[in-house]
Amino acid sequence: MPATDEGRGTAGPTATSHGGTLRPAFGSLGSLLVRRDVAVATVAAVALAVVAATLLGAGATTVLLVAAIGLVLLAALHSHRQNRLVMYELRRRVGQLDHEVTRLVGRFDTTEQQHEQIRAEVRHTTETVEAITLDPAVERVNEYMKRVVVRETGHTYREVESLLNLYSMITVEGRVPPMRGWAASPDVLLLLVDLVRTERPGLIVECGSGVSTLWCSLALRQFGVDGRVVSLEHDEAYARQTNKLLAEHGVSHLAEARHAPLEEFDLGDHSAPWYSRRAWADLDRIGLLFVDGPPGTTAGQARYPALPLLADRLAANAAVVMDDTVRRDEQDIIKQWLTDVPTLTEERFKLEKGASVLRAAG
Ligand SMILES: C[S@@+](CC[C@H](N)C(=O)[O-])C[C@H]1O[C@@H](n2cnc3c(N)ncnc32)[C@H](O)[C@@H]1O
């Protein structure tokens, strides 16, 4: 029977269950007598002792003494039983505590192991990061990335500045397609627009049509220059697209993109495909020549034929603008032109993609 049941409904000392309090079970004789079962047993013992003593002819003092001894024995028996219950409960609680302590120690060990594992991983990561940071190759890449970021930020700023200039110089009413990338960048467009403003060319010829055709024609209109733009375009779809753009901006009367499929030209040392002759045969006294095509994918030094083929159609004071001079191919072409025509001079512009303005002296 559980220790709790033992004392239920009684006023005597009890041992409570797990979670309760433990009280010593050494009750006093008085409290023992209050209990009904003990009281009944006591009365029975006293009665038995009195009956036995009377039968045996003992005196009243002896009878009382026997009764008292019986009571003391009963109290001792009861106390012994309560002590056993308390001991049982104590052992059970000690067992539980022992189990709990073992469990907590186990958990502590596991946590310690995990901490050690995490510390080892942090050490390893720190060492790896330090090794990477100190690696000269990584340092070089970092330096390179810094230079790229500084350069690109500079380019972006200058392109924004050029755009602001373009839009403040020229009235634009329609949608303008994206610049940069395959299209000319704002900085070279600003150079072209400014050449139109200052040199007032009667004929502008472009190799490769697109947004540059639009800005040149808008510049003609804006500055009241009596001139026109002819853009040679090897790709029929791009030619159509450019003509549509010109119409949207109401400058079709000032500019046209001519479809000029590429055909092979024999230029002595340099044979290459270039815009078909019939597309430019009628052009003469070109004041501004913008060389931005054909694309490099069509041939090595694909833009080289522009000067040999159009040289005798340039006006005396013509400006030849070569775009993309950051590229090796375009630099080699200019070198070759300068060799071919010793009177040619070059002015370089540090633009995003690089540009040079070439003029024949005299
Ligand atoms: C450098 S792009 C000429 C860009 C033109 N001057 C302009 O400012 O828009 C040379 C040629 O590439 C072709 N082209 C233009 N945009 C292109 C694109 N997004 N992808 C492929 N080819 C393109 C056209 O045939 C164009 O004549």
mmCIF file of C-alpha atoms and ligand atoms in Angstrom:
data_model
loop_
_atom_site.group_PDB
_atom_site.id
_atom_site.type_symbol
_atom_site.label_atom_id
_atom_site.label_comp_id
_atom_site.label_asym_id
_atom_site.label_seq_id
_atom_site.Cartn_x
_atom_site.Cartn_y
_atom_site.Cartn_z
ATOM 1 C CA MET A 1 0.000 0.000 0.000
ATOM 2 C CA PRO A 2 1.434 3.464 -0.835
ATOM 3 C CA ALA A 3 2.577 5.543 2.052
ATOM 4 C CA THR A 4 0.003 8.232 1.258
ATOM 5 C CA ASP A 5 -2.909 5.851 1.771
ATOM 6 C CA GLU A 6 -1.520 4.856 5.070
ATOM 7 C CA GLY A 7 -2.436 8.046 6.861
ATOM 8 C CA ARG A 8 -5.507 9.089 4.795
ATOM 9 C CA GLY A 9 -8.314 10.429 6.987
ATOM 10 C CA THR A 10 -6.180 10.367 10.094
ATOM 11 C CA ALA A 11 -4.449 13.032 12.110
ATOM 12 C CA GLY A 12 -1.357 10.893 12.624
ATOM 13 C CA PRO A 13 2.133 11.370 11.094
ATOM 14 C CA THR A 14 2.361 10.488 7.408
ATOM 15 C CA ALA A 15 4.892 10.067 4.602
ATOM 16 C CA THR A 16 3.543 11.877 1.527
ATOM 17 C CA SER A 17 4.022 10.783 -2.099
ATOM 18 C CA HIS A 18 6.563 12.164 -4.640
ATOM 19 C CA GLY A 19 6.386 15.942 -4.807
ATOM 20 C CA GLY A 20 4.973 16.324 -1.290
ATOM 21 C CA THR A 21 6.811 16.831 1.999
ATOM 22 C CA LEU A 22 8.189 14.167 4.275
ATOM 23 C CA ARG A 23 7.461 14.325 7.964
ATOM 24 C CA PRO A 24 8.966 12.061 10.641
ATOM 25 C CA ALA A 25 6.552 9.329 11.731
ATOM 26 C CA PHE A 26 7.549 9.285 15.383
ATOM 27 C CA GLY A 27 4.173 10.280 16.800
ATOM 28 C CA SER A 28 3.607 10.989 20.410
ATOM 29 C CA LEU A 29 1.622 8.635 22.597
ATOM 30 C CA GLY A 30 -1.165 11.277 22.777
ATOM 31 C CA SER A 31 -1.544 11.544 19.009
ATOM 32 C CA LEU A 32 -1.431 7.768 18.793
ATOM 33 C CA LEU A 33 -4.353 7.525 21.176
ATOM 34 C CA VAL A 34 -6.408 9.934 19.064
ATOM 35 C CA ARG A 35 -6.432 7.398 16.174
ATOM 36 C CA ARG A 36 -9.517 5.203 16.264
ATOM 37 C CA ASP A 37 -7.808 1.907 15.408
ATOM 38 C CA VAL A 38 -5.084 2.539 17.976
ATOM 39 C CA ALA A 39 -7.634 3.613 20.547
ATOM 40 C CA VAL A 40 -9.678 0.432 20.002
ATOM 41 C CA ALA A 41 -6.514 -1.698 20.243
ATOM 42 C CA THR A 42 -5.481 0.184 23.381
ATOM 43 C CA VAL A 43 -8.852 -0.298 25.063
ATOM 44 C CA ALA A 44 -8.769 -3.994 24.073
ATOM 45 C CA ALA A 45 -5.221 -4.391 25.415
ATOM 46 C CA VAL A 46 -6.082 -2.625 28.677
ATOM 47 C CA ALA A 47 -9.256 -4.685 28.994
ATOM 48 C CA LEU A 48 -7.330 -7.898 28.278
ATOM 49 C CA ALA A 49 -4.628 -6.905 30.743
ATOM 50 C CA VAL A 50 -7.244 -6.066 33.405
ATOM 51 C CA VAL A 51 -9.128 -9.328 32.767
ATOM 52 C CA ALA A 52 -5.883 -11.345 32.807
ATOM 53 C CA ALA A 53 -4.599 -9.580 35.900
ATOM 54 C CA THR A 54 -7.950 -10.017 37.669
ATOM 55 C CA LEU A 55 -8.085 -13.709 36.737
ATOM 56 C CA LEU A 56 -4.557 -14.108 37.964
ATOM 57 C CA GLY A 57 -5.466 -12.198 41.136
ATOM 58 C CA ALA A 58 -3.145 -9.227 40.567
ATOM 59 C CA GLY A 59 -3.588 -5.919 42.356
ATOM 60 C CA ALA A 60 -4.857 -2.675 40.730
ATOM 61 C CA THR A 61 -1.327 -1.250 40.455
ATOM 62 C CA THR A 62 -0.094 -4.306 38.598
ATOM 63 C CA VAL A 63 -3.091 -4.166 36.264
ATOM 64 C CA LEU A 64 -2.360 -0.510 35.430
ATOM 65 C CA LEU A 65 1.333 -1.247 34.958
ATOM 66 C CA VAL A 66 0.571 -4.086 32.537
ATOM 67 C CA ALA A 67 -1.839 -1.828 30.639
ATOM 68 C CA ALA A 68 0.799 0.935 30.424
ATOM 69 C CA ILE A 69 3.452 -1.513 29.166
ATOM 70 C CA GLY A 70 0.958 -2.736 26.526
ATOM 71 C CA LEU A 71 0.381 0.834 25.379
ATOM 72 C CA VAL A 72 4.100 1.580 25.097
ATOM 73 C CA LEU A 73 4.620 -1.620 23.078
ATOM 74 C CA LEU A 74 1.792 -0.637 20.722
ATOM 75 C CA ALA A 75 3.259 2.858 20.237
ATOM 76 C CA ALA A 76 6.684 1.362 19.491
ATOM 77 C CA LEU A 77 5.181 -1.035 16.936
ATOM 78 C CA HIS A 78 3.293 1.758 15.198
ATOM 79 C CA SER A 79 6.319 4.013 15.147
ATOM 80 C CA HIS A 80 8.440 1.221 13.642
ATOM 81 C CA ARG A 81 5.922 0.704 10.838
ATOM 82 C CA GLN A 82 5.787 4.434 10.041
ATOM 83 C CA ASN A 83 9.578 4.578 9.978
ATOM 84 C CA ARG A 84 9.672 1.770 7.425
ATOM 85 C CA LEU A 85 7.230 3.664 5.220
ATOM 86 C CA VAL A 86 9.303 6.831 5.460
ATOM 87 C CA MET A 87 12.456 4.872 4.622
ATOM 88 C CA TYR A 88 10.698 3.331 1.638
ATOM 89 C CA GLU A 89 9.632 6.773 0.396
ATOM 90 C CA LEU A 90 13.096 8.216 0.998
ATOM 91 C CA ARG A 91 14.745 5.398 -0.978
ATOM 92 C CA ARG A 92 12.277 5.934 -3.822
ATOM 93 C CA ARG A 93 12.984 9.683 -3.909
ATOM 94 C CA VAL A 94 16.728 9.123 -3.711
ATOM 95 C CA GLY A 95 16.391 6.696 -6.638
ATOM 96 C CA GLN A 96 14.493 9.316 -8.644
ATOM 97 C CA LEU A 97 17.052 12.007 -7.821
ATOM 98 C CA ASP A 98 19.871 9.679 -8.790
ATOM 99 C CA HIS A 99 18.161 9.009 -12.104
ATOM 100 C CA GLU A 100 17.626 12.746 -12.674
ATOM 101 C CA VAL A 101 21.262 13.562 -11.849
ATOM 102 C CA THR A 102 22.472 10.861 -14.273
ATOM 103 C CA ARG A 103 20.212 12.277 -16.978
ATOM 104 C CA LEU A 104 21.425 15.874 -16.407
ATOM 105 C CA VAL A 105 25.075 14.833 -16.379
ATOM 106 C CA GLY A 106 24.478 12.982 -19.663
ATOM 107 C CA ARG A 107 22.881 16.067 -21.150
ATOM 108 C CA PHE A 108 25.707 18.256 -19.954
ATOM 109 C CA ASP A 109 28.228 15.894 -21.579
ATOM 110 C CA THR A 110 26.323 15.998 -24.875
ATOM 111 C CA THR A 111 26.145 19.812 -24.800
ATOM 112 C CA GLU A 112 29.851 19.989 -24.040
ATOM 113 C CA GLN A 113 30.577 17.725 -27.013
ATOM 114 C CA GLN A 114 28.423 19.896 -29.247
ATOM 115 C CA HIS A 115 30.177 23.043 -28.019
ATOM 116 C CA GLU A 116 33.546 21.501 -28.717
ATOM 117 C CA GLN A 117 32.394 20.533 -32.218
ATOM 118 C CA ILE A 118 31.161 24.088 -32.905
ATOM 119 C CA ARG A 119 34.417 25.562 -31.543
ATOM 120 C CA ALA A 120 36.381 23.249 -33.865
ATOM 121 C CA GLU A 121 34.272 24.311 -36.859
ATOM 122 C CA VAL A 122 34.698 28.012 -36.031
ATOM 123 C CA ARG A 123 38.477 27.489 -35.707
ATOM 124 C CA HIS A 124 38.552 25.694 -39.056
ATOM 125 C CA THR A 125 36.461 28.391 -40.798
ATOM 126 C CA THR A 126 38.609 31.174 -39.339
ATOM 127 C CA GLU A 127 41.777 29.448 -40.526
ATOM 128 C CA THR A 128 40.282 28.922 -43.994
ATOM 129 C CA VAL A 129 39.158 32.565 -44.263
ATOM 130 C CA GLU A 130 42.585 33.751 -43.102
ATOM 131 C CA ALA A 131 44.276 31.475 -45.637
ATOM 132 C CA ILE A 132 42.035 32.812 -48.434
ATOM 133 C CA THR A 133 42.507 36.443 -47.378
ATOM 134 C CA LEU A 134 46.260 36.046 -47.300
ATOM 135 C CA ASP A 135 46.372 34.241 -50.651
ATOM 136 C CA PRO A 136 48.163 36.597 -53.103
ATOM 137 C CA ALA A 137 45.879 35.478 -55.936
ATOM 138 C CA VAL A 138 42.807 36.499 -53.937
ATOM 139 C CA GLU A 139 44.461 39.805 -53.095
ATOM 140 C CA ARG A 140 45.069 40.412 -56.805
ATOM 141 C CA VAL A 141 41.437 39.567 -57.601
ATOM 142 C CA ASN A 142 40.314 41.976 -54.855
ATOM 143 C CA GLU A 143 42.505 44.724 -56.278
ATOM 144 C CA TYR A 144 41.187 44.025 -59.765
ATOM 145 C CA MET A 145 37.576 44.098 -58.540
ATOM 146 C CA LYS A 146 38.212 47.432 -56.809
ATOM 147 C CA ARG A 147 39.621 48.881 -60.038
ATOM 148 C CA VAL A 148 36.632 47.528 -62.004
ATOM 149 C CA VAL A 149 34.165 49.041 -59.535
ATOM 150 C CA VAL A 150 35.922 52.426 -59.622
ATOM 151 C CA ARG A 151 36.110 52.335 -63.433
ATOM 152 C CA GLU A 152 32.485 51.251 -63.906
ATOM 153 C CA THR A 153 31.233 53.845 -61.433
ATOM 154 C CA GLY A 154 33.171 56.488 -63.377
ATOM 155 C CA HIS A 155 31.714 55.277 -66.691
ATOM 156 C CA THR A 156 28.200 55.241 -65.325
ATOM 157 C CA TYR A 157 28.573 58.767 -63.977
ATOM 158 C CA ARG A 158 29.919 60.061 -67.304
ATOM 159 C CA GLU A 159 27.142 58.319 -69.248
ATOM 160 C CA VAL A 160 24.504 59.931 -67.030
ATOM 161 C CA GLU A 161 26.223 63.272 -67.516
ATOM 162 C CA SER A 162 26.249 62.755 -71.311
ATOM 163 C CA LEU A 163 22.570 61.807 -71.278
ATOM 164 C CA LEU A 164 21.690 64.972 -69.363
ATOM 165 C CA ASN A 165 23.667 66.968 -71.929
ATOM 166 C CA LEU A 166 21.952 65.240 -74.843
ATOM 167 C CA TYR A 167 18.470 65.824 -73.495
ATOM 168 C CA SER A 168 19.197 69.435 -72.626
ATOM 169 C CA MET A 169 20.644 70.147 -76.081
ATOM 170 C CA ILE A 170 18.044 68.307 -78.169
ATOM 171 C CA THR A 171 14.270 68.292 -78.033
ATOM 172 C CA VAL A 172 13.129 64.669 -77.993
ATOM 173 C CA GLU A 173 9.444 63.921 -78.285
ATOM 174 C CA GLY A 174 9.239 60.165 -78.837
ATOM 175 C CA ARG A 175 10.533 56.983 -77.227
ATOM 176 C CA VAL A 176 14.291 56.498 -77.461
ATOM 177 C CA PRO A 177 15.559 52.900 -77.528
ATOM 178 C CA PRO A 178 18.202 51.808 -75.006
ATOM 179 C CA MET A 179 21.725 53.091 -75.530
ATOM 180 C CA ARG A 180 25.005 51.302 -74.657
ATOM 181 C CA GLY A 181 25.707 47.658 -75.392
ATOM 182 C CA TRP A 182 25.248 47.043 -79.103
ATOM 183 C CA ALA A 183 23.906 50.568 -79.492
ATOM 184 C CA ALA A 184 26.129 53.639 -79.263
ATOM 185 C CA SER A 185 26.684 54.972 -75.727
ATOM 186 C CA PRO A 186 25.522 58.441 -74.660
ATOM 187 C CA ASP A 187 29.120 59.756 -74.506
ATOM 188 C CA VAL A 188 29.885 58.994 -78.177
ATOM 189 C CA LEU A 189 26.407 60.215 -79.166
ATOM 190 C CA LEU A 190 27.180 63.505 -77.415
ATOM 191 C CA LEU A 191 30.431 63.706 -79.387
ATOM 192 C CA LEU A 192 28.479 63.185 -82.658
ATOM 193 C CA VAL A 193 25.757 65.682 -81.727
ATOM 194 C CA ASP A 194 28.385 68.262 -80.868
ATOM 195 C CA LEU A 195 30.182 67.674 -84.194
ATOM 196 C CA VAL A 196 26.862 68.198 -86.000
ATOM 197 C CA ARG A 197 26.331 71.429 -84.032
ATOM 198 C CA THR A 198 29.829 72.816 -84.604
ATOM 199 C CA GLU A 199 30.764 71.473 -88.060
ATOM 200 C CA ARG A 200 27.294 71.473 -89.656
ATOM 201 C CA PRO A 201 27.957 68.588 -92.074
ATOM 202 C CA GLY A 202 25.821 68.478 -95.223
ATOM 203 C CA LEU A 203 26.032 64.686 -95.371
ATOM 204 C CA ILE A 204 26.436 62.308 -92.469
ATOM 205 C CA VAL A 205 27.164 58.688 -93.345
ATOM 206 C CA GLU A 206 26.905 55.946 -90.772
ATOM 207 C CA CYS A 207 28.157 52.373 -90.914
ATOM 208 C CA GLY A 208 25.660 50.506 -88.717
ATOM 209 C CA SER A 209 22.250 52.004 -88.010
ATOM 210 C CA GLY A 210 20.263 52.465 -84.824
ATOM 211 C CA VAL A 211 19.962 55.020 -82.073
ATOM 212 C CA SER A 212 22.935 56.979 -83.483
ATOM 213 C CA THR A 213 20.952 57.555 -86.710
ATOM 214 C CA LEU A 214 18.161 59.057 -84.625
ATOM 215 C CA TRP A 215 20.375 61.394 -82.552
ATOM 216 C CA CYS A 216 22.256 62.638 -85.636
ATOM 217 C CA SER A 217 19.008 63.458 -87.434
ATOM 218 C CA LEU A 218 17.530 65.100 -84.314
ATOM 219 C CA ALA A 219 20.715 67.196 -84.070
ATOM 220 C CA LEU A 220 20.350 68.290 -87.718
ATOM 221 C CA ARG A 221 16.802 69.423 -86.970
ATOM 222 C CA GLN A 222 17.641 71.009 -83.617
ATOM 223 C CA PHE A 223 20.547 73.102 -84.930
ATOM 224 C CA GLY A 224 18.917 73.865 -88.269
ATOM 225 C CA VAL A 225 21.722 72.194 -90.218
ATOM 226 C CA ASP A 226 20.970 71.758 -93.898
ATOM 227 C CA GLY A 227 22.043 68.154 -94.067
ATOM 228 C CA ARG A 228 20.901 64.531 -94.046
ATOM 229 C CA VAL A 229 21.927 61.165 -92.659
ATOM 230 C CA VAL A 230 22.433 57.978 -94.666
ATOM 231 C CA SER A 231 22.965 54.908 -92.524
ATOM 232 C CA LEU A 232 24.311 51.731 -94.140
ATOM 233 C CA GLU A 233 22.760 48.660 -92.555
ATOM 234 C CA HIS A 234 23.638 45.094 -93.584
ATOM 235 C CA ASP A 235 20.711 43.585 -91.695
ATOM 236 C CA GLU A 236 17.342 44.238 -93.322
ATOM 237 C CA ALA A 237 15.405 43.857 -90.052
ATOM 238 C CA TYR A 238 17.571 46.460 -88.304
ATOM 239 C CA ALA A 239 17.222 48.779 -91.312
ATOM 240 C CA ARG A 240 13.422 48.501 -91.044
ATOM 241 C CA GLN A 241 13.551 49.044 -87.291
ATOM 242 C CA THR A 242 15.681 52.179 -87.644
ATOM 243 C CA ASN A 243 13.427 53.640 -90.364
ATOM 244 C CA LYS A 244 10.408 53.027 -88.111
ATOM 245 C CA LEU A 245 12.180 54.851 -85.273
ATOM 246 C CA LEU A 246 12.980 57.793 -87.546
ATOM 247 C CA ALA A 247 9.319 57.971 -88.603
ATOM 248 C CA GLU A 248 8.159 57.910 -84.954
ATOM 249 C CA HIS A 249 10.322 60.959 -84.293
ATOM 250 C CA GLY A 250 9.230 62.729 -87.474
ATOM 251 C CA VAL A 251 12.712 62.884 -89.000
ATOM 252 C CA SER A 252 12.312 60.483 -91.955
ATOM 253 C CA HIS A 253 12.885 63.435 -94.284
ATOM 254 C CA LEU A 254 16.306 63.962 -92.664
ATOM 255 C CA ALA A 255 17.587 60.413 -92.346
ATOM 256 C CA GLU A 256 17.294 56.915 -93.800
ATOM 257 C CA ALA A 257 18.673 53.491 -93.047
ATOM 258 C CA ARG A 258 19.678 51.808 -96.286
ATOM 259 C CA HIS A 259 19.661 48.064 -96.451
ATOM 260 C CA ALA A 260 23.155 47.231 -97.724
ATOM 261 C CA PRO A 261 23.924 43.494 -97.696
ATOM 262 C CA LEU A 262 27.594 42.721 -97.230
ATOM 263 C CA GLU A 263 29.583 41.876 -100.357
ATOM 264 C CA GLU A 264 33.212 40.954 -100.834
ATOM 265 C CA PHE A 265 35.695 43.739 -101.652
ATOM 266 C CA ASP A 266 39.226 43.185 -102.838
ATOM 267 C CA LEU A 267 41.388 45.807 -101.159
ATOM 268 C CA GLY A 268 44.836 44.468 -102.021
ATOM 269 C CA ASP A 269 46.236 43.154 -98.753
ATOM 270 C CA HIS A 270 42.852 43.243 -97.117
ATOM 271 C CA SER A 271 39.900 41.499 -98.752
ATOM 272 C CA ALA A 272 36.742 41.742 -96.687
ATOM 273 C CA PRO A 273 32.960 41.806 -96.837
ATOM 274 C CA TRP A 274 31.484 45.322 -96.598
ATOM 275 C CA TYR A 275 28.268 47.191 -97.417
ATOM 276 C CA SER A 276 27.244 46.650 -101.049
ATOM 277 C CA ARG A 277 28.482 49.351 -103.382
ATOM 278 C CA ARG A 278 25.055 50.180 -104.793
ATOM 279 C CA ALA A 279 24.008 51.415 -101.302
ATOM 280 C CA TRP A 280 26.694 54.110 -101.166
ATOM 281 C CA ALA A 281 27.563 54.669 -104.832
ATOM 282 C CA ASP A 282 25.611 57.969 -104.913
ATOM 283 C CA LEU A 283 27.162 59.421 -101.744
ATOM 284 C CA ASP A 284 29.608 62.288 -102.031
ATOM 285 C CA ARG A 285 31.161 65.054 -99.915
ATOM 286 C CA ILE A 286 30.611 63.283 -96.646
ATOM 287 C CA GLY A 287 31.145 65.775 -93.824
ATOM 288 C CA LEU A 288 30.842 63.268 -90.957
ATOM 289 C CA LEU A 289 31.489 59.527 -91.210
ATOM 290 C CA PHE A 290 30.555 57.428 -88.167
ATOM 291 C CA VAL A 291 32.133 53.960 -88.314
ATOM 292 C CA ASP A 292 30.144 51.622 -86.029
ATOM 293 C CA GLY A 293 29.721 48.552 -88.283
ATOM 294 C CA PRO A 294 29.690 45.992 -89.745
ATOM 295 C CA PRO A 295 29.860 43.886 -86.558
ATOM 296 C CA GLY A 296 33.154 42.161 -85.760
ATOM 297 C CA THR A 297 31.357 38.833 -86.118
ATOM 298 C CA THR A 298 31.222 39.270 -89.900
ATOM 299 C CA ALA A 299 35.020 39.363 -90.441
ATOM 300 C CA GLY A 300 38.349 40.173 -88.803
ATOM 301 C CA GLN A 301 38.898 43.968 -88.883
ATOM 302 C CA ALA A 302 35.400 44.202 -90.357
ATOM 303 C CA ARG A 303 35.391 48.028 -90.295
ATOM 304 C CA TYR A 304 38.677 48.465 -92.144
ATOM 305 C CA PRO A 305 37.147 48.920 -95.657
ATOM 306 C CA ALA A 306 35.306 52.118 -94.595
ATOM 307 C CA LEU A 307 38.225 54.457 -95.239
ATOM 308 C CA PRO A 308 39.748 52.833 -98.353
ATOM 309 C CA LEU A 309 36.294 52.654 -99.986
ATOM 310 C CA LEU A 310 34.923 56.063 -98.939
ATOM 311 C CA ALA A 311 38.125 58.153 -98.774
ATOM 312 C CA ASP A 312 37.498 59.851 -102.131
ATOM 313 C CA ARG A 313 33.919 60.667 -101.080
ATOM 314 C CA LEU A 314 34.900 62.601 -97.961
ATOM 315 C CA ALA A 315 34.573 66.379 -97.861
ATOM 316 C CA ALA A 316 37.834 68.272 -97.409
ATOM 317 C CA ASN A 317 37.230 68.950 -93.728
ATOM 318 C CA ALA A 318 35.454 65.665 -92.960
ATOM 319 C CA ALA A 319 35.594 64.052 -89.547
ATOM 320 C CA VAL A 320 35.762 60.267 -89.363
ATOM 321 C CA VAL A 321 34.598 58.951 -85.992
ATOM 322 C CA MET A 322 35.614 55.411 -85.090
ATOM 323 C CA ASP A 323 33.697 53.914 -82.143
ATOM 324 C CA ASP A 324 34.861 51.111 -79.802
ATOM 325 C CA THR A 325 38.570 51.914 -79.853
ATOM 326 C CA VAL A 326 39.064 50.096 -76.549
ATOM 327 C CA ARG A 327 39.012 46.988 -78.764
ATOM 328 C CA ARG A 328 42.190 45.629 -80.290
ATOM 329 C CA ASP A 329 40.591 45.209 -83.739
ATOM 330 C CA GLU A 330 39.574 48.871 -83.965
ATOM 331 C CA GLN A 331 43.022 50.022 -82.744
ATOM 332 C CA ASP A 332 44.696 47.910 -85.457
ATOM 333 C CA ILE A 333 42.358 49.317 -88.113
ATOM 334 C CA ILE A 334 43.248 52.899 -87.118
ATOM 335 C CA LYS A 335 46.964 52.025 -87.153
ATOM 336 C CA GLN A 336 46.554 50.655 -90.661
ATOM 337 C CA TRP A 337 44.599 53.753 -91.817
ATOM 338 C CA LEU A 338 47.286 56.054 -90.416
ATOM 339 C CA THR A 339 49.865 54.064 -92.385
ATOM 340 C CA ASP A 340 47.720 54.050 -95.541
ATOM 341 C CA VAL A 341 47.052 57.817 -95.383
ATOM 342 C CA PRO A 342 50.061 59.646 -93.900
ATOM 343 C CA THR A 343 48.176 62.969 -93.776
ATOM 344 C CA LEU A 344 45.579 61.500 -91.441
ATOM 345 C CA THR A 345 45.558 62.706 -87.824
ATOM 346 C CA GLU A 346 43.929 61.040 -84.862
ATOM 347 C CA GLU A 347 42.331 62.603 -81.791
ATOM 348 C CA ARG A 348 41.498 60.105 -79.066
ATOM 349 C CA PHE A 349 38.551 60.418 -76.707
ATOM 350 C CA LYS A 350 38.527 58.533 -73.415
ATOM 351 C CA LEU A 351 34.937 57.383 -73.627
ATOM 352 C CA GLU A 352 33.334 54.270 -72.189
ATOM 353 C CA LYS A 353 34.086 52.231 -75.314
ATOM 354 C CA GLY A 354 36.753 54.597 -76.607
ATOM 355 C CA ALA A 355 36.477 56.730 -79.739
ATOM 356 C CA SER A 356 38.827 58.482 -82.145
ATOM 357 C CA VAL A 357 38.202 61.354 -84.529
ATOM 358 C CA LEU A 358 40.357 61.169 -87.664
ATOM 359 C CA ARG A 359 40.840 63.969 -90.151
ATOM 360 C CA ALA A 360 42.872 64.354 -93.294
ATOM 361 C CA ALA A 361 45.217 67.298 -92.789
ATOM 362 C CA GLY A 362 45.265 70.112 -95.351
HETATM 363 C C1 LIG B 1 27.410 48.465 -83.227
HETATM 364 S S1 LIG B 1 25.932 48.141 -84.002
HETATM 365 C C2 LIG B 1 25.461 49.715 -84.573
HETATM 366 C C3 LIG B 1 24.776 50.464 -83.544
HETATM 367 C C4 LIG B 1 24.228 51.800 -84.011
HETATM 368 N N1 LIG B 1 25.234 52.685 -84.503
HETATM 369 C C5 LIG B 1 23.506 52.424 -82.842
HETATM 370 O O1 LIG B 1 23.964 53.418 -82.305
HETATM 371 O O2 LIG B 1 22.482 51.845 -82.456
HETATM 372 C C6 LIG B 1 26.466 47.379 -85.524
HETATM 373 C C7 LIG B 1 25.426 46.478 -86.134
HETATM 374 O O3 LIG B 1 25.066 45.482 -85.225
HETATM 375 C C8 LIG B 1 23.754 45.055 -85.487
HETATM 376 N N2 LIG B 1 23.036 45.122 -84.219
HETATM 377 C C9 LIG B 1 22.481 46.179 -83.646
HETATM 378 N N3 LIG B 1 21.945 45.849 -82.466
HETATM 379 C C10 LIG B 1 22.170 44.542 -82.298
HETATM 380 C C11 LIG B 1 21.869 43.608 -81.305
HETATM 381 N N4 LIG B 1 21.206 43.962 -80.209
HETATM 382 N N5 LIG B 1 22.261 42.337 -81.464
HETATM 383 C C12 LIG B 1 22.909 41.952 -82.551
HETATM 384 N N6 LIG B 1 23.231 42.793 -83.542
HETATM 385 C C13 LIG B 1 22.869 44.065 -83.427
HETATM 386 C C14 LIG B 1 23.161 45.955 -86.538
HETATM 387 O O4 LIG B 1 23.196 45.272 -87.782
HETATM 388 C C15 LIG B 1 24.132 47.109 -86.531
HETATM 389 O O5 LIG B 1 24.251 47.684 -87.808
#
